[in-house]
Amino acid sequence: MSRAIAGPEIERLIQLLAKLPGLGPRSARRAALHLVKKREQLLGPLSEAMAVARERIVVCSTCGNVDTRDPCGLCSDPRRDDSLIVVVADISDLWALERSGAVSGRYHVLGGVLSALDGVRPEHLSLDALVARASDPAVKEVILALNATVDGQTTAHFITDLMAHLPVKVTKLAHGVPVGGELDYLDDGTLAAAIRQRTGF
């Protein structure tokens, strides 16, 4: 049985940090120690920023992105192309595509992908809202920017079938996204190439 090295407050900080993606117990300990050592420069401002984020961040009712306003900055931007909707599984995928600078259209976050193994069914995803948005006469194309995994491609086929009755072009990402690859781990150039070389379903 391991003993607590620090007080309960620091141990709690370590436990919470260990819940973040990419941080195990050892990395969380190092991060907590760094934060404690840099209390004035880092811990104080970080805790204030997190408190503000907790109070102000909302989910955009249009696309599903997170922002401090609703609709979000992307949905409110009049320079974006209303004829194009880019469908992503997660907010991290939206952010990855936005970093690449390859997308000028609107986004739609599904909130996941269909997965029989994980029990994710169509009603768990934002599919009805997507079909409603794609039904707008201004929309000409829907890009399915989903991961090249079995679940991602199953979801893409399901969405393609859902939109078969709509007069919109449904495309998917092309070269650059390896089979089994996840968008959030790809570099900006690869993502940009995948958007430019998208293909029909």
GROMACS .gro file of C-alpha atoms in nm:
model
  201
    1MET     CA    1   0.000   0.000   0.000
    2SER     CA    2   0.143   0.339  -0.102
    3ARG     CA    3   0.162   0.622   0.151
    4ALA     CA    4   0.048   0.975   0.079
    5ILE     CA    5   0.358   1.187   0.023
    6ALA     CA    6   0.182   1.522   0.048
    7GLY     CA    7  -0.124   1.666   0.220
    8PRO     CA    8  -0.478   1.571   0.112
    9GLU     CA    9  -0.518   1.889  -0.097
   10ILE     CA   10  -0.211   1.813  -0.308
   11GLU     CA   11  -0.309   1.445  -0.334
   12ARG     CA   12  -0.652   1.553  -0.462
   13LEU     CA   13  -0.485   1.781  -0.719
   14ILE     CA   14  -0.272   1.488  -0.836
   15GLN     CA   15  -0.576   1.259  -0.862
   16LEU     CA   16  -0.770   1.516  -1.065
   17LEU     CA   17  -0.477   1.584  -1.297
   18ALA     CA   18  -0.435   1.208  -1.352
   19LYS     CA   19  -0.788   1.203  -1.502
   20LEU     CA   20  -0.677   1.426  -1.790
   21PRO     CA   21  -0.600   1.254  -2.121
   22GLY     CA   22  -0.231   1.175  -2.159
   23LEU     CA   23  -0.152   1.213  -1.789
   24GLY     CA   24  -0.094   0.907  -1.577
   25PRO     CA   25  -0.023   0.913  -1.201
   26ARG     CA   26   0.349   0.988  -1.245
   27SER     CA   27   0.294   1.271  -1.496
   28ALA     CA   28   0.014   1.410  -1.278
   29ARG     CA   29   0.251   1.418  -0.979
   30ARG     CA   30   0.512   1.607  -1.182
   31ALA     CA   31   0.247   1.852  -1.311
   32ALA     CA   32   0.108   1.909  -0.960
   33LEU     CA   33   0.455   1.969  -0.820
   34HIS     CA   34   0.528   2.219  -1.098
   35LEU     CA   35   0.199   2.401  -1.032
   36VAL     CA   36   0.266   2.417  -0.659
   37LYS     CA   37   0.621   2.547  -0.715
   38LYS     CA   38   0.491   2.813  -0.954
   39ARG     CA   39   0.191   2.915  -0.743
   40GLU     CA   40   0.196   3.283  -0.831
   41GLN     CA   41   0.288   3.255  -1.200
   42LEU     CA   42   0.086   2.942  -1.287
   43LEU     CA   43  -0.142   2.792  -1.023
   44GLY     CA   44  -0.328   3.115  -0.941
   45PRO     CA   45  -0.391   3.222  -1.301
   46LEU     CA   46  -0.480   2.864  -1.401
   47SER     CA   47  -0.736   2.825  -1.123
   48GLU     CA   48  -0.888   3.164  -1.212
   49ALA     CA   49  -0.906   3.071  -1.583
   50MET     CA   50  -1.070   2.739  -1.494
   51ALA     CA   51  -1.327   2.912  -1.272
   52VAL     CA   52  -1.413   3.155  -1.551
   53ALA     CA   53  -1.433   2.869  -1.802
   54ARG     CA   54  -1.666   2.673  -1.573
   55GLU     CA   55  -1.899   2.972  -1.544
   56ARG     CA   56  -1.898   3.096  -1.902
   57ILE     CA   57  -1.843   2.806  -2.143
   58VAL     CA   58  -2.157   2.679  -2.317
   59VAL     CA   59  -2.232   2.432  -2.595
   60CYS     CA   60  -2.336   2.600  -2.920
   61SER     CA   61  -2.701   2.515  -2.994
   62THR     CA   62  -2.631   2.529  -3.369
   63CYS     CA   63  -2.316   2.322  -3.425
   64GLY     CA   64  -2.223   2.166  -3.088
   65ASN     CA   65  -1.889   2.347  -3.047
   66VAL     CA   66  -1.797   2.499  -2.710
   67ASP     CA   67  -1.755   2.873  -2.665
   68THR     CA   68  -1.844   3.152  -2.426
   69ARG     CA   69  -2.143   3.249  -2.640
   70ASP     CA   70  -2.431   3.082  -2.820
   71PRO     CA   71  -2.422   3.066  -3.116
   72CYS     CA   72  -2.044   3.020  -3.109
   73GLY     CA   73  -1.790   3.240  -3.286
   74LEU     CA   74  -1.771   3.005  -3.585
   75CYS     CA   75  -2.148   2.997  -3.634
   76SER     CA   76  -2.169   3.377  -3.590
   77ASP     CA   77  -1.894   3.449  -3.845
   78PRO     CA   78  -2.061   3.593  -4.159
   79ARG     CA   79  -1.751   3.513  -4.370
   80ARG     CA   80  -1.807   3.138  -4.344
   81ASP     CA   81  -1.959   2.943  -4.634
   82ASP     CA   82  -2.324   2.862  -4.555
   83SER     CA   83  -2.342   2.614  -4.844
   84LEU     CA   84  -2.100   2.373  -4.673
   85ILE     CA   85  -2.146   2.170  -4.353
   86VAL     CA   86  -1.851   1.971  -4.219
   87VAL     CA   87  -1.962   1.687  -3.993
   88VAL     CA   88  -1.725   1.577  -3.716
   89ALA     CA   89  -1.760   1.327  -3.433
   90ASP     CA   90  -1.607   1.540  -3.160
   91ILE     CA   91  -1.513   1.897  -3.075
   92SER     CA   92  -1.145   1.796  -3.084
   93ASP     CA   93  -1.192   1.703  -3.453
   94LEU     CA   94  -1.352   2.042  -3.523
   95TRP     CA   95  -1.059   2.216  -3.358
   96ALA     CA   96  -0.809   2.004  -3.554
   97LEU     CA   97  -0.975   2.096  -3.885
   98GLU     CA   98  -0.998   2.460  -3.787
   99ARG     CA   99  -0.624   2.464  -3.703
  100SER     CA  100  -0.552   2.332  -4.053
  101GLY     CA  101  -0.723   2.636  -4.209
  102ALA     CA  102  -0.873   2.409  -4.478
  103VAL     CA  103  -1.240   2.460  -4.388
  104SER     CA  104  -1.439   2.775  -4.459
  105GLY     CA  105  -1.784   2.624  -4.411
  106ARG     CA  106  -2.000   2.552  -4.109
  107TYR     CA  107  -1.950   2.262  -3.866
  108HIS     CA  108  -2.176   2.004  -3.707
  109VAL     CA  109  -2.055   1.802  -3.406
  110LEU     CA  110  -2.227   1.463  -3.376
  111GLY     CA  111  -2.113   1.396  -3.021
  112GLY     CA  112  -1.954   1.061  -3.109
  113VAL     CA  113  -1.993   0.782  -3.363
  114LEU     CA  114  -2.221   0.482  -3.387
  115SER     CA  115  -2.078   0.187  -3.196
  116ALA     CA  116  -2.254  -0.139  -3.125
  117LEU     CA  117  -1.974  -0.235  -2.885
  118ASP     CA  118  -2.010   0.084  -2.678
  119GLY     CA  119  -2.389   0.095  -2.709
  120VAL     CA  120  -2.393   0.422  -2.907
  121ARG     CA  121  -2.711   0.425  -3.116
  122PRO     CA  122  -2.842   0.687  -3.366
  123GLU     CA  123  -3.057   0.854  -3.100
  124HIS     CA  124  -2.742   0.924  -2.893
  125LEU     CA  125  -2.596   1.141  -3.172
  126SER     CA  126  -2.699   1.480  -3.309
  127LEU     CA  127  -2.834   1.328  -3.633
  128ASP     CA  128  -3.182   1.485  -3.644
  129ALA     CA  129  -3.032   1.833  -3.609
  130LEU     CA  130  -2.784   1.752  -3.887
  131VAL     CA  131  -3.058   1.642  -4.128
  132ALA     CA  132  -3.257   1.956  -4.041
  133ARG     CA  133  -2.955   2.177  -4.112
  134ALA     CA  134  -2.874   1.992  -4.436
  135SER     CA  135  -3.237   2.043  -4.548
  136ASP     CA  136  -3.179   2.418  -4.572
  137PRO     CA  137  -3.182   2.511  -4.945
  138ALA     CA  138  -2.861   2.713  -4.894
  139VAL     CA  139  -2.668   2.394  -4.812
  140LYS     CA  140  -2.511   2.232  -5.121
  141GLU     CA  141  -2.253   1.995  -4.968
  142VAL     CA  142  -2.204   1.795  -4.648
  143ILE     CA  143  -1.849   1.674  -4.582
  144LEU     CA  144  -1.828   1.372  -4.351
  145ALA     CA  145  -1.498   1.439  -4.172
  146LEU     CA  146  -1.513   1.126  -3.956
  147ASN     CA  147  -1.229   0.907  -3.836
  148ALA     CA  148  -1.120   0.628  -4.071
  149THR     CA  149  -1.219   0.362  -3.816
  150VAL     CA  150  -1.488   0.095  -3.847
  151ASP     CA  151  -1.724   0.298  -3.626
  152GLY     CA  152  -1.644   0.622  -3.811
  153GLN     CA  153  -1.712   0.468  -4.150
  154THR     CA  154  -2.029   0.294  -4.023
  155THR     CA  155  -2.152   0.634  -3.905
  156ALA     CA  156  -2.061   0.791  -4.242
  157HIS     CA  157  -2.263   0.527  -4.430
  158PHE     CA  158  -2.556   0.573  -4.193
  159ILE     CA  159  -2.554   0.951  -4.248
  160THR     CA  160  -2.527   0.904  -4.625
  161ASP     CA  161  -2.841   0.689  -4.616
  162LEU     CA  162  -3.019   0.944  -4.394
  163MET     CA  163  -2.949   1.219  -4.648
  164ALA     CA  164  -3.030   1.020  -4.961
  165HIS     CA  165  -3.358   1.214  -5.003
  166LEU     CA  166  -3.189   1.556  -4.981
  167PRO     CA  167  -3.053   1.750  -5.280
  168VAL     CA  168  -2.708   1.784  -5.122
  169LYS     CA  169  -2.376   1.639  -5.226
  170VAL     CA  170  -2.235   1.413  -4.951
  171THR     CA  171  -1.857   1.374  -4.955
  172LYS     CA  172  -1.596   1.221  -4.726
  173LEU     CA  173  -1.230   1.291  -4.654
  174ALA     CA  174  -0.987   1.144  -4.903
  175HIS     CA  175  -0.611   1.086  -4.912
  176GLY     CA  176  -0.406   1.172  -4.611
  177VAL     CA  177  -0.623   1.010  -4.346
  178PRO     CA  178  -0.489   0.659  -4.288
  179VAL     CA  179  -0.729   0.374  -4.223
  180GLY     CA  180  -0.768   0.350  -3.849
  181GLY     CA  181  -0.640   0.707  -3.811
  182GLU     CA  182  -0.793   0.973  -3.585
  183LEU     CA  183  -0.819   1.336  -3.697
  184ASP     CA  184  -0.694   1.490  -3.375
  185TYR     CA  185  -0.355   1.316  -3.415
  186LEU     CA  186  -0.288   1.429  -3.775
  187ASP     CA  187  -0.072   1.725  -3.871
  188ASP     CA  188  -0.225   2.036  -4.028
  189GLY     CA  189  -0.086   1.966  -4.378
  190THR     CA  190  -0.233   1.615  -4.386
  191LEU     CA  191  -0.571   1.748  -4.275
  192ALA     CA  192  -0.563   2.023  -4.537
  193ALA     CA  193  -0.480   1.769  -4.811
  194ALA     CA  194  -0.762   1.541  -4.694
  195ILE     CA  195  -1.015   1.825  -4.715
  196ARG     CA  196  -0.896   1.932  -5.063
  197GLN     CA  197  -0.905   1.576  -5.201
  198ARG     CA  198  -1.240   1.469  -5.055
  199THR     CA  199  -1.450   1.226  -5.258
  200GLY     CA  200  -1.817   1.132  -5.296
  201PHE     CA  201  -1.970   0.844  -5.106
   0.00000   0.00000   0.00000
